PDB file of C-alpha atoms in Angstrom:
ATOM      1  CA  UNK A 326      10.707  20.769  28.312  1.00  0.00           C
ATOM      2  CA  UNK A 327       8.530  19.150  30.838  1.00  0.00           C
ATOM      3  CA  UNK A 328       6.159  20.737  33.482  1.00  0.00           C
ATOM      4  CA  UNK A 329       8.085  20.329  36.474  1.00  0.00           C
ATOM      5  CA  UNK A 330       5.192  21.449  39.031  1.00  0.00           C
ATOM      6  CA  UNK A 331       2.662  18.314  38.176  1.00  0.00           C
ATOM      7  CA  UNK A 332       2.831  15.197  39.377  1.00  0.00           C
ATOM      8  CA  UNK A 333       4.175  12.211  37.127  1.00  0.00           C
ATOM      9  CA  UNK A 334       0.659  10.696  36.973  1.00  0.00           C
ATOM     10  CA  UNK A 335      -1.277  13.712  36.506  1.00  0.00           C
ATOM     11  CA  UNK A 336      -0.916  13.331  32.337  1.00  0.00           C
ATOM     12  CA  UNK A 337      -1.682   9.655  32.564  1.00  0.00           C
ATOM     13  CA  UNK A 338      -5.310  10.369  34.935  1.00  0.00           C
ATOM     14  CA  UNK A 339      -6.375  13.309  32.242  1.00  0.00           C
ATOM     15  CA  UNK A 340      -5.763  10.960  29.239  1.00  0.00           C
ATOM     16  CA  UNK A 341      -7.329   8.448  30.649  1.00  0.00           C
ATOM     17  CA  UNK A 342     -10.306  10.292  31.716  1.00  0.00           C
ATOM     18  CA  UNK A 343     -10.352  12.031  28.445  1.00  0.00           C
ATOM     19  CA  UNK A 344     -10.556   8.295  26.350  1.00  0.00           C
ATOM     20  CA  UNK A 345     -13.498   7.584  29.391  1.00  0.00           C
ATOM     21  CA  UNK A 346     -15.548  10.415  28.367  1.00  0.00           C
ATOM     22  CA  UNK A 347     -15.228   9.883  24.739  1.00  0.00           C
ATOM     23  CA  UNK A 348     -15.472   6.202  24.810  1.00  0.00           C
ATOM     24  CA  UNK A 349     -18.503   6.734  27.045  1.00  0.00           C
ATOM     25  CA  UNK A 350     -20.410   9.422  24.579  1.00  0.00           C
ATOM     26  CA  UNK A 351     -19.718   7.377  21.360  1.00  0.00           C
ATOM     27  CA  UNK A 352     -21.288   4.024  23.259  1.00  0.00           C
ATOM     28  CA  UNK A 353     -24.180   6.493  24.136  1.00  0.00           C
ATOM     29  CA  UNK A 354     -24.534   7.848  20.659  1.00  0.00           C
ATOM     30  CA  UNK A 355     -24.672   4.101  19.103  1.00  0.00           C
ATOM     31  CA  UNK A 356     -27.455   3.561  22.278  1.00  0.00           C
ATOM     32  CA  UNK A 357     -29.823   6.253  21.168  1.00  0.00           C
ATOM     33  CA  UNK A 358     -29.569   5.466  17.207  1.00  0.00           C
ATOM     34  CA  UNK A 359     -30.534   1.560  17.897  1.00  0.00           C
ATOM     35  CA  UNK A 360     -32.461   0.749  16.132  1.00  0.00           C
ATOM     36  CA  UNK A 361     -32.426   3.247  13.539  1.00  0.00           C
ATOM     37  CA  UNK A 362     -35.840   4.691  12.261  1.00  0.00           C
ATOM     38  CA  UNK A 363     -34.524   7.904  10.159  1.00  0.00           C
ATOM     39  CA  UNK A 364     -38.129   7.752   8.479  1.00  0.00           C
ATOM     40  CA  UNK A 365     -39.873   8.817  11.451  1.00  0.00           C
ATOM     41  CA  UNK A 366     -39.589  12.875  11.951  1.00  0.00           C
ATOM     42  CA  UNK A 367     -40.227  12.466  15.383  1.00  0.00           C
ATOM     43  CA  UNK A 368     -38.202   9.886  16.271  1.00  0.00           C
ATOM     44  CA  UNK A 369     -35.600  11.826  14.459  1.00  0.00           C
ATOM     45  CA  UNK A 370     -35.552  14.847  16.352  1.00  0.00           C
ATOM     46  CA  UNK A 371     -35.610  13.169  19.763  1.00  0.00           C
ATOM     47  CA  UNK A 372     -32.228  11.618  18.850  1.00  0.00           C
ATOM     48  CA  UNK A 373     -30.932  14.660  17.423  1.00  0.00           C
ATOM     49  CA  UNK A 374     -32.143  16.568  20.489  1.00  0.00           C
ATOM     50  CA  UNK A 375     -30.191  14.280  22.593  1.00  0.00           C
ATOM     51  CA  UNK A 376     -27.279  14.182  20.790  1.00  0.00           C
ATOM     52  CA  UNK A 377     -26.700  17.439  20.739  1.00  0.00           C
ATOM     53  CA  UNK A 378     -27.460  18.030  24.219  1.00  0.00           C
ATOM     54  CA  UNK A 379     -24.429  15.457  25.044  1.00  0.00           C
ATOM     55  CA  UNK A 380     -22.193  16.762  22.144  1.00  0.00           C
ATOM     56  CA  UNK A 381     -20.172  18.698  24.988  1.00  0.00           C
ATOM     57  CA  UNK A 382     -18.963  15.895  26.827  1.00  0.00           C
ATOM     58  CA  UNK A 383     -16.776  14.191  24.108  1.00  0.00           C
ATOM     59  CA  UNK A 384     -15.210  18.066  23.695  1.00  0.00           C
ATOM     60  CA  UNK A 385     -14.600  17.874  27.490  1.00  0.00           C
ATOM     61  CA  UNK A 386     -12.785  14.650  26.946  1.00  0.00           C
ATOM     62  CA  UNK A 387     -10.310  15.928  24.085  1.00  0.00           C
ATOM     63  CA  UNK A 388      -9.959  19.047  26.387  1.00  0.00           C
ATOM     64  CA  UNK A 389      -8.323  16.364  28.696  1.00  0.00           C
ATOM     65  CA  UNK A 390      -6.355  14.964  26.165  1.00  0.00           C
ATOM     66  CA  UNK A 391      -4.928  18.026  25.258  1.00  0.00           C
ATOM     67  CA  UNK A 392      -4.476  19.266  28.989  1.00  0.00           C
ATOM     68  CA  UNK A 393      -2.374  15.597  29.512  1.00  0.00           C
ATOM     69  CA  UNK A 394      -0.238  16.244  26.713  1.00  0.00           C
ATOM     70  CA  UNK A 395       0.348  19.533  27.405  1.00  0.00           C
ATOM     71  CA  UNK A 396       1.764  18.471  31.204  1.00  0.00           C
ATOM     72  CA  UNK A 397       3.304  15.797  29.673  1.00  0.00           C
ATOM     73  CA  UNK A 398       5.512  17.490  26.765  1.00  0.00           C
ATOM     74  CA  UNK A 399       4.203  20.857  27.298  1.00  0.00           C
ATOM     75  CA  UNK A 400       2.677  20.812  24.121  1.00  0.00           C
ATOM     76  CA  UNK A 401       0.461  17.997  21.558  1.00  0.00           C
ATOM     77  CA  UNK A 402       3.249  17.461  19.139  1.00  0.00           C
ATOM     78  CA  UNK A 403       5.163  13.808  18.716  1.00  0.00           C
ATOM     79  CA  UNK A 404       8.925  13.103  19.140  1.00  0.00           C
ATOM     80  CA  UNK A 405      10.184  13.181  15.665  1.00  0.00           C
ATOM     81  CA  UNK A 406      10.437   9.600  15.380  1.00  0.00           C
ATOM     82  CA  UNK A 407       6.888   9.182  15.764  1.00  0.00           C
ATOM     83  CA  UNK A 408       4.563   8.054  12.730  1.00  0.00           C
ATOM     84  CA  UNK A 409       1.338  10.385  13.921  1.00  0.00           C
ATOM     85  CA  UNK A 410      -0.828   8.827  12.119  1.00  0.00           C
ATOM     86  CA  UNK A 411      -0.428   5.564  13.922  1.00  0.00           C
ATOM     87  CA  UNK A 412      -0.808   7.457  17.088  1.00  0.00           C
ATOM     88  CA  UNK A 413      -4.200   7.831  19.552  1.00  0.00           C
ATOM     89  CA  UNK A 414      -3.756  11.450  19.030  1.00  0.00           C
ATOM     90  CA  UNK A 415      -4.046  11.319  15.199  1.00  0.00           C
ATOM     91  CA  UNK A 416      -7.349   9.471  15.495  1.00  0.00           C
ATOM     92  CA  UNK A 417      -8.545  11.216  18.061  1.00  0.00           C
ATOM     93  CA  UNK A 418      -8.284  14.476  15.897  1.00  0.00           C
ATOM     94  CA  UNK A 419      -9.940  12.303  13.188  1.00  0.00           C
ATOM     95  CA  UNK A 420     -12.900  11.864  15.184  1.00  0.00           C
ATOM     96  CA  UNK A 421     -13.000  15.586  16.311  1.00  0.00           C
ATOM     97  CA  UNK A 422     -13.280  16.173  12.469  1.00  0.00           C
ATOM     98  CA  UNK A 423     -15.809  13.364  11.873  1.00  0.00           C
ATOM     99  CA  UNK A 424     -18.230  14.464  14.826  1.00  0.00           C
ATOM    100  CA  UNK A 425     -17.767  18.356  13.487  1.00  0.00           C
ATOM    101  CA  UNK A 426     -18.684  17.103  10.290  1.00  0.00           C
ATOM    102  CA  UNK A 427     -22.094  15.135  11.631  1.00  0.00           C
ATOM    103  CA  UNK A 428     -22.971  18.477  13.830  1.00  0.00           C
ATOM    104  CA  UNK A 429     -22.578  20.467  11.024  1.00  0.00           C
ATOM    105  CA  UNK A 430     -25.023  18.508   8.713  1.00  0.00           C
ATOM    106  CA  UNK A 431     -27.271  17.810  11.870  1.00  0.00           C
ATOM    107  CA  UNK A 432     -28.023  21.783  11.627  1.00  0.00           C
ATOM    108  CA  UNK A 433     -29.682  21.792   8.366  1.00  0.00           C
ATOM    109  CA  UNK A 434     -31.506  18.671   8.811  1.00  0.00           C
ATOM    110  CA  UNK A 435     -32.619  19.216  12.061  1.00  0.00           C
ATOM    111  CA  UNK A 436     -33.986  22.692  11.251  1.00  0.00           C
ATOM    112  CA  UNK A 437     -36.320  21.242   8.585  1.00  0.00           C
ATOM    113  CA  UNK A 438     -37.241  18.481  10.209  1.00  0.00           C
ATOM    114  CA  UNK A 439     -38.780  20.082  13.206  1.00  0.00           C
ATOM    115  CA  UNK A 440     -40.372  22.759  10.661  1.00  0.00           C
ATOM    116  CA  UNK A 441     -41.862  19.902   9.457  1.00  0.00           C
ATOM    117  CA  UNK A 442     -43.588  18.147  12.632  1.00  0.00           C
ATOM    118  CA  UNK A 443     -44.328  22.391  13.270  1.00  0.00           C
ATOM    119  CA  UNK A 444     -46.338  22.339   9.835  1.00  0.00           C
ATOM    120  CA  UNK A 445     -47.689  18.832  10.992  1.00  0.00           C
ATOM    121  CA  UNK A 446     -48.730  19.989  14.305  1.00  0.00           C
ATOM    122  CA  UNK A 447     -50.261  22.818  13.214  1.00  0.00           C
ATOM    123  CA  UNK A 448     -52.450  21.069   9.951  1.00  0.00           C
ATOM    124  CA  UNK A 449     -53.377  18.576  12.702  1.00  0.00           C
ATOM    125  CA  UNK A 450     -54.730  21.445  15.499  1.00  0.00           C
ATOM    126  CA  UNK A 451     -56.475  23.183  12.305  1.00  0.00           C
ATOM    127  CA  UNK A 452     -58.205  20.157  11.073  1.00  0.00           C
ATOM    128  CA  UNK A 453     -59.154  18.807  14.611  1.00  0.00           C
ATOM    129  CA  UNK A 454     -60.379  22.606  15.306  1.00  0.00           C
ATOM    130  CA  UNK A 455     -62.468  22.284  12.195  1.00  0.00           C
ATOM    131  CA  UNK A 456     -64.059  18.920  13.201  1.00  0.00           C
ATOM    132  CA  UNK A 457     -65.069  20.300  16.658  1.00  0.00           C
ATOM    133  CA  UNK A 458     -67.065  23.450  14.658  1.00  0.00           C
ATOM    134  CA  UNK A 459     -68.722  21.032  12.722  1.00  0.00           C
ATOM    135  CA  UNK A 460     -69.741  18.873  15.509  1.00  0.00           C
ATOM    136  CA  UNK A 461     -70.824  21.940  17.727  1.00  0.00           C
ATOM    137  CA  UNK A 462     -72.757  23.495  14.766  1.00  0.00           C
ATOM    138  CA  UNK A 463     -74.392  19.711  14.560  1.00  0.00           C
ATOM    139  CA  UNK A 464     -75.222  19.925  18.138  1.00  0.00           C
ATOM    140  CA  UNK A 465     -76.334  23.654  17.871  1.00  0.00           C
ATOM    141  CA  UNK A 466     -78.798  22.737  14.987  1.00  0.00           C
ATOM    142  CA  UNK A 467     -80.276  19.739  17.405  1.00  0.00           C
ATOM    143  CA  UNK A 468     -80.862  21.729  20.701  1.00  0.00           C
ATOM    144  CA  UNK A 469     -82.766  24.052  17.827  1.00  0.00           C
ATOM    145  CA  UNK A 470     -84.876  21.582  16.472  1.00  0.00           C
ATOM    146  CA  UNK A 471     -85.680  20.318  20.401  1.00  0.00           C
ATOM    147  CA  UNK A 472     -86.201  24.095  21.455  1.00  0.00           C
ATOM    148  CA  UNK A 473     -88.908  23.994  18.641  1.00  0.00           C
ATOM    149  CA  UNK A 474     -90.790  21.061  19.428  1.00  0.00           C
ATOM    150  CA  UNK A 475     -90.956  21.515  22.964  1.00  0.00           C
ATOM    151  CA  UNK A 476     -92.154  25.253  22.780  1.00  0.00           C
ATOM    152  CA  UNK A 477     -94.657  24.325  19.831  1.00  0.00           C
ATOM    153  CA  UNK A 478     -95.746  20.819  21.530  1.00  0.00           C
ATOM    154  CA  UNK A 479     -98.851  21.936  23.678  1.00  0.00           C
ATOM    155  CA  UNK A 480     -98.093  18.646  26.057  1.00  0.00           C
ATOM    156  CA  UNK A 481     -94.661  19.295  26.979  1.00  0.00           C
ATOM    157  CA  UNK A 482     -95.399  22.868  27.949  1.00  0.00           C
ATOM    158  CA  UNK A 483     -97.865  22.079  30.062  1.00  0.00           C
ATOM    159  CA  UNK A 484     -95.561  18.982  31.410  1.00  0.00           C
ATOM    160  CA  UNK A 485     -93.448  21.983  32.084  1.00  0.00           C
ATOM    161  CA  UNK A 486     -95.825  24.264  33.825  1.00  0.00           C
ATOM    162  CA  UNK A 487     -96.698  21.404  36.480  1.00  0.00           C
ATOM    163  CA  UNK A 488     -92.882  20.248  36.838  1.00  0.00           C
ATOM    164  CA  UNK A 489     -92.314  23.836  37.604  1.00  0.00           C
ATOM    165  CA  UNK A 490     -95.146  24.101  39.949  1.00  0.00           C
ATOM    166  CA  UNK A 491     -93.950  21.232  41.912  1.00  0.00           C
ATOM    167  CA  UNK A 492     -90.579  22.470  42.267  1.00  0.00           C
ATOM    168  CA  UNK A 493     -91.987  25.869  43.458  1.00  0.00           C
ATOM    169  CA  UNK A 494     -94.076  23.926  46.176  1.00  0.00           C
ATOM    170  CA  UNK A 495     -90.961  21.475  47.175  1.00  0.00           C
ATOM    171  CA  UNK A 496     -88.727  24.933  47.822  1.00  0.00           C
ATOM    172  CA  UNK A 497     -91.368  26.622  49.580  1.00  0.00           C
ATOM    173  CA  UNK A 498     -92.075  23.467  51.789  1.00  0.00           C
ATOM    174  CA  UNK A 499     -88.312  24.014  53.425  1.00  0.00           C
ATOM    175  CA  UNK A 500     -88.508  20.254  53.056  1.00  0.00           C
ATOM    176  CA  UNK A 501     -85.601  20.078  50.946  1.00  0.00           C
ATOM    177  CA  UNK A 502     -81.788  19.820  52.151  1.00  0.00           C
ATOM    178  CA  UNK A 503     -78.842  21.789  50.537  1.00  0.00           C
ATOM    179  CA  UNK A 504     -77.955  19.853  47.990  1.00  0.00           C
ATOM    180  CA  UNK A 505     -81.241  19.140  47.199  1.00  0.00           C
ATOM    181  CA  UNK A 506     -82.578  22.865  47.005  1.00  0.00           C
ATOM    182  CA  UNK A 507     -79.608  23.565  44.443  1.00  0.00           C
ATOM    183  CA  UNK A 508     -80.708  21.308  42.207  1.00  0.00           C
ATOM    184  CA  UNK A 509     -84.217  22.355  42.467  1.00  0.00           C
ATOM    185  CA  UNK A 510     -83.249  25.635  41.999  1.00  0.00           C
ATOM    186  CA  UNK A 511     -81.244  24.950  38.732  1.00  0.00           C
ATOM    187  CA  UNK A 512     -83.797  23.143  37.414  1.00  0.00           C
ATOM    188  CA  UNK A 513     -86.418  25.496  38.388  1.00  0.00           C
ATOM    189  CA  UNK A 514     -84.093  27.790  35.935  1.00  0.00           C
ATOM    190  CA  UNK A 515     -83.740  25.596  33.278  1.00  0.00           C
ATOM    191  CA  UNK A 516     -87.805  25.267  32.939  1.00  0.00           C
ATOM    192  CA  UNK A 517     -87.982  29.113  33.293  1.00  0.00           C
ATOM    193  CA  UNK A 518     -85.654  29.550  30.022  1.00  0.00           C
ATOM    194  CA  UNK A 519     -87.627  27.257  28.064  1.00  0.00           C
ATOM    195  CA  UNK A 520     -90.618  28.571  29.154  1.00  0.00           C
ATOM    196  CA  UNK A 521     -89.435  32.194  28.261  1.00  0.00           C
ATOM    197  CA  UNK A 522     -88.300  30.818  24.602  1.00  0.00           C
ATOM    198  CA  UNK A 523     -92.212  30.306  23.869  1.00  0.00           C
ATOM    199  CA  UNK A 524     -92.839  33.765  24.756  1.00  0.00           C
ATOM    200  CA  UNK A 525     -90.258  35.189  22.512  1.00  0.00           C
ATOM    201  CA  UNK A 526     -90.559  33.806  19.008  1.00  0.00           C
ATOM    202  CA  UNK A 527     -86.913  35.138  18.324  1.00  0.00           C
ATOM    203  CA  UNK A 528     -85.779  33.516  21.485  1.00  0.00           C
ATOM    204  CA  UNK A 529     -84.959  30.238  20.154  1.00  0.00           C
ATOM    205  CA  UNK A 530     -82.967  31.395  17.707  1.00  0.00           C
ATOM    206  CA  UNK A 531     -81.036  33.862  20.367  1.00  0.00           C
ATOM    207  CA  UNK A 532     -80.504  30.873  22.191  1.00  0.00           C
ATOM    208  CA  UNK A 533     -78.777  28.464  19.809  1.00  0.00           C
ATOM    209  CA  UNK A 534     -76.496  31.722  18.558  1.00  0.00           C
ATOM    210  CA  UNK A 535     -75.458  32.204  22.055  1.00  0.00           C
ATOM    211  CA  UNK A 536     -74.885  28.534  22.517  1.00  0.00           C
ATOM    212  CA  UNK A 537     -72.492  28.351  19.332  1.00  0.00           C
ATOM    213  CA  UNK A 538     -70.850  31.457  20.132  1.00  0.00           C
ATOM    214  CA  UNK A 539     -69.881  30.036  23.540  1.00  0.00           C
ATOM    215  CA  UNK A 540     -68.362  27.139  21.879  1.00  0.00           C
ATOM    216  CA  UNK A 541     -66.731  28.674  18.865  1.00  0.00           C
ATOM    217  CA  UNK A 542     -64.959  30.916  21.761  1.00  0.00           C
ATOM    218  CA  UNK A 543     -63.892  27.842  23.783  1.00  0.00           C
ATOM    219  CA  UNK A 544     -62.657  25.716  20.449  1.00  0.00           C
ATOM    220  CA  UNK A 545     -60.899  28.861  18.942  1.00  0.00           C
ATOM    221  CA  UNK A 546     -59.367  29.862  22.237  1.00  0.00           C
ATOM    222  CA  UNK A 547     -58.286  26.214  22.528  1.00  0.00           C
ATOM    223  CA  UNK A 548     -57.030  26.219  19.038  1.00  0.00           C
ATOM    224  CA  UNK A 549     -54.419  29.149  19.559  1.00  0.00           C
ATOM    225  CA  UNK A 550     -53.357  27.607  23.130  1.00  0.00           C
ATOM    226  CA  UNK A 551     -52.113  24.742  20.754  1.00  0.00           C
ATOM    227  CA  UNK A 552     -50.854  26.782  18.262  1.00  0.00           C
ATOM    228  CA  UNK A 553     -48.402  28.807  20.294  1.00  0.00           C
ATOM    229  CA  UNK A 554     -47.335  25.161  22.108  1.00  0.00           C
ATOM    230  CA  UNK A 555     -46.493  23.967  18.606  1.00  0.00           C
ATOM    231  CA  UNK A 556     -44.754  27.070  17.691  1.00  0.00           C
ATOM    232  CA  UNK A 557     -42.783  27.213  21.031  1.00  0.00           C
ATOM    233  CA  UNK A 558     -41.642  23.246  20.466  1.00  0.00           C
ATOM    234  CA  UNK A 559     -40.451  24.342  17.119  1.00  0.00           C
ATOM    235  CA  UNK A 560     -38.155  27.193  18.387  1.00  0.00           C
ATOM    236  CA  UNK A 561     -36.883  25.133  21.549  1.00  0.00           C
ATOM    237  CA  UNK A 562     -36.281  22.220  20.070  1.00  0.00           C
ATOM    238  CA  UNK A 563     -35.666  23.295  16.478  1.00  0.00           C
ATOM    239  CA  UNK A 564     -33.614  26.787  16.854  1.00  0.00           C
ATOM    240  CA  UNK A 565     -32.077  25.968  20.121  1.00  0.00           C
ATOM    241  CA  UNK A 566     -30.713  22.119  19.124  1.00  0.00           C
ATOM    242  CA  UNK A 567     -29.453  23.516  15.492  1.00  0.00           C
ATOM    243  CA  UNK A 568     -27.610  26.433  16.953  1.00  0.00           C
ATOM    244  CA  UNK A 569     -26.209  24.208  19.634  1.00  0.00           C
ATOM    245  CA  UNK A 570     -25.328  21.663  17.069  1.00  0.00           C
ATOM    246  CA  UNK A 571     -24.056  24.617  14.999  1.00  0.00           C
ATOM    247  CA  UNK A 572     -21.450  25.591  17.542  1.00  0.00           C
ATOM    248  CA  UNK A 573     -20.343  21.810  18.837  1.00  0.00           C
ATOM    249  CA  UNK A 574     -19.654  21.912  14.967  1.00  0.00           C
ATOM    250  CA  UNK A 575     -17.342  24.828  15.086  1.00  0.00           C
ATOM    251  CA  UNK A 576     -15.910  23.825  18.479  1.00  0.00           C
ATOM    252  CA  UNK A 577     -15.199  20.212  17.283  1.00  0.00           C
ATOM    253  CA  UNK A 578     -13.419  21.508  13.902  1.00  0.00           C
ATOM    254  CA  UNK A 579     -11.129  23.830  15.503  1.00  0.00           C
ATOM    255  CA  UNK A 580      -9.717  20.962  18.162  1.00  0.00           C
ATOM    256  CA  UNK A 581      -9.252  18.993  14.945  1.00  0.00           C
ATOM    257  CA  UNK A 582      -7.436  21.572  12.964  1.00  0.00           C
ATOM    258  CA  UNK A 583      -5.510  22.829  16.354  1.00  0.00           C
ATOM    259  CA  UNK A 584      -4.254  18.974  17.406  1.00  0.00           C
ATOM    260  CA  UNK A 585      -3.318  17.957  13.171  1.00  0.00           C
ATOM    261  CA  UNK A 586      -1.262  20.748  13.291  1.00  0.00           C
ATOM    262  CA  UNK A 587       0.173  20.293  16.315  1.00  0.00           C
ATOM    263  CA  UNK A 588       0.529  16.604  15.159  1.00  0.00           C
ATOM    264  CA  UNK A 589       2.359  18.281  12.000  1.00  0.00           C
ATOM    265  CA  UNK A 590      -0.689  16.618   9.806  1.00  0.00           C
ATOM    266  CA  UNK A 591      -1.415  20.065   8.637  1.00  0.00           C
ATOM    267  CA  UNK A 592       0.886  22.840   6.936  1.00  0.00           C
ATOM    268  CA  UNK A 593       4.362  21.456   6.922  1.00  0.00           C
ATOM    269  CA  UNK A 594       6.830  19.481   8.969  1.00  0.00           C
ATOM    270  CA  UNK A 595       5.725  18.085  11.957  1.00  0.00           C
ATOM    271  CA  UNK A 596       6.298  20.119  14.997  1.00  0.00           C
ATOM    272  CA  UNK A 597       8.645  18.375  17.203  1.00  0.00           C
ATOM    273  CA  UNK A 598       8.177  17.956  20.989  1.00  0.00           C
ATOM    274  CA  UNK A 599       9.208  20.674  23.484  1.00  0.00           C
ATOM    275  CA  UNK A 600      12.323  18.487  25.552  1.00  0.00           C
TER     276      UNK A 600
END
């Protein structure tokens, strides 16, 4: 029995905008896997990523198919004299099963692959966090050693005293512009600490402990920014693509299953078409 409310061409537009879609996605999916490079996580998960994020439009295309046939016949089934397997709609199912099948082991192998570039990303922040410790505690030790020779050197710290003492003149000259002053004034600061390190003999020591807690804050603070990027990557791109790819699975199984039977492929006879 056919639909008498649609128009004659209505079944023939959704089919063929169904085959567009699907035609379209598989020409996309052979795009994005040329050339190949499976060894390469990265790589890997991008195309996975993308994949999955276009699985939907070859469902939307079968949903066409379906919705033709359906206007058409008022159901998916064949005349009785038709051979399904020779049919569009046979192979169409085929490929619902086929892409069900690659979404279902995409899930798996997705998941561990982005734990994997996680665990990467993560060995790579801690190693690059523990290079930048053992650089700053390099640096630490040499503003030491220079605090020590310029507070024991009797020549620098009287080079000091007079740079100081011409600095105090200069600012109390009101010669100087803005700019000018501030840097005086910095300076003038920067003299005053190094003076007060000779003054203190625990000072230089305070000093480079201050300095290396200042940067241990800023690398460790830096180091668990990166940490919870890595982490976040691993859940949006890992979780979030393998549950999608989880359900296209699902989705693209039960259109198969649906349109065999229909087709008659599955559980008996053939069901014949609604006249």
């Amino acid at each position: 029995m056919k639909a008498t409310n649609s128009s004659p061409s209505a079944p023939f537009v959704l089919r063929l905008v169904g085959i567009i879609l699907i035609l379209l996605s598989l020409i996309d999916y052979l795009t994005l896997l040329l050339p190949p490079n499976f060894a390469d996580k990265a790589w890997f998960a991008d195309v996975t990523s993308r994949i999955v994020d276009r699985g939907i439009i070859p469902l939307v295309g079968m949903g066409f198919l379906f919705a033709g046939a359906f206007l058409e016949t008022g159901n998916f089934a064949l005349p009785d004299r038709a051979k399904a397997i020779v049919t569009p709609r046979f192979w169409i199912m085929l490929l619902a099963a086929l892409l069900g099948i690659c979404f279902l082991v995409a899930f798996p192998l997705h998941l561990n692959n982005t734990r994997q570039l996680s665990d990467q990303a993560l060995n790579r922040i801690s190693r690059e966090a523990d290079d930048a410790e053992k650089q700053l505690d390099a640096q630490v030790q040499q503003q030491r050693d220079q605090f020590k020779a310029v507070t024991s050197d009797p020549n620098q710290v009287k080079q000091i005293e007079e740079t100081l003492k011409r600095i105090e003149e200069a600012l109390n000259s009101n010669q100087l512009t803005g700019e000018q002053k501030t840097q005086a004034e910095q300076q003038r600061q920067q003299l005053q600490a190094v003076q007060s390190l000779r003054s203190n003999p625990n000072a230089v020591e305070e000093r480079a402990k201050e300095i290396r807690n200042q940067g241990l804050t800023a690398i460790r603070d830096r180091r668990q920014q990166l940490e919870r990027q890595a982490r976040g990557e691993f859940w949006q791109r890992g979780v979030r693509v393998g549950i999608a790819s989880l359900l296209l699975s699902f989705a693209y199984f039960i259109v198969s299953i649906s349109g065999l039977r229909e087709l008659g492929i599955l559980k008996g006879k053939r069901r014949p078409a609604m006249r």
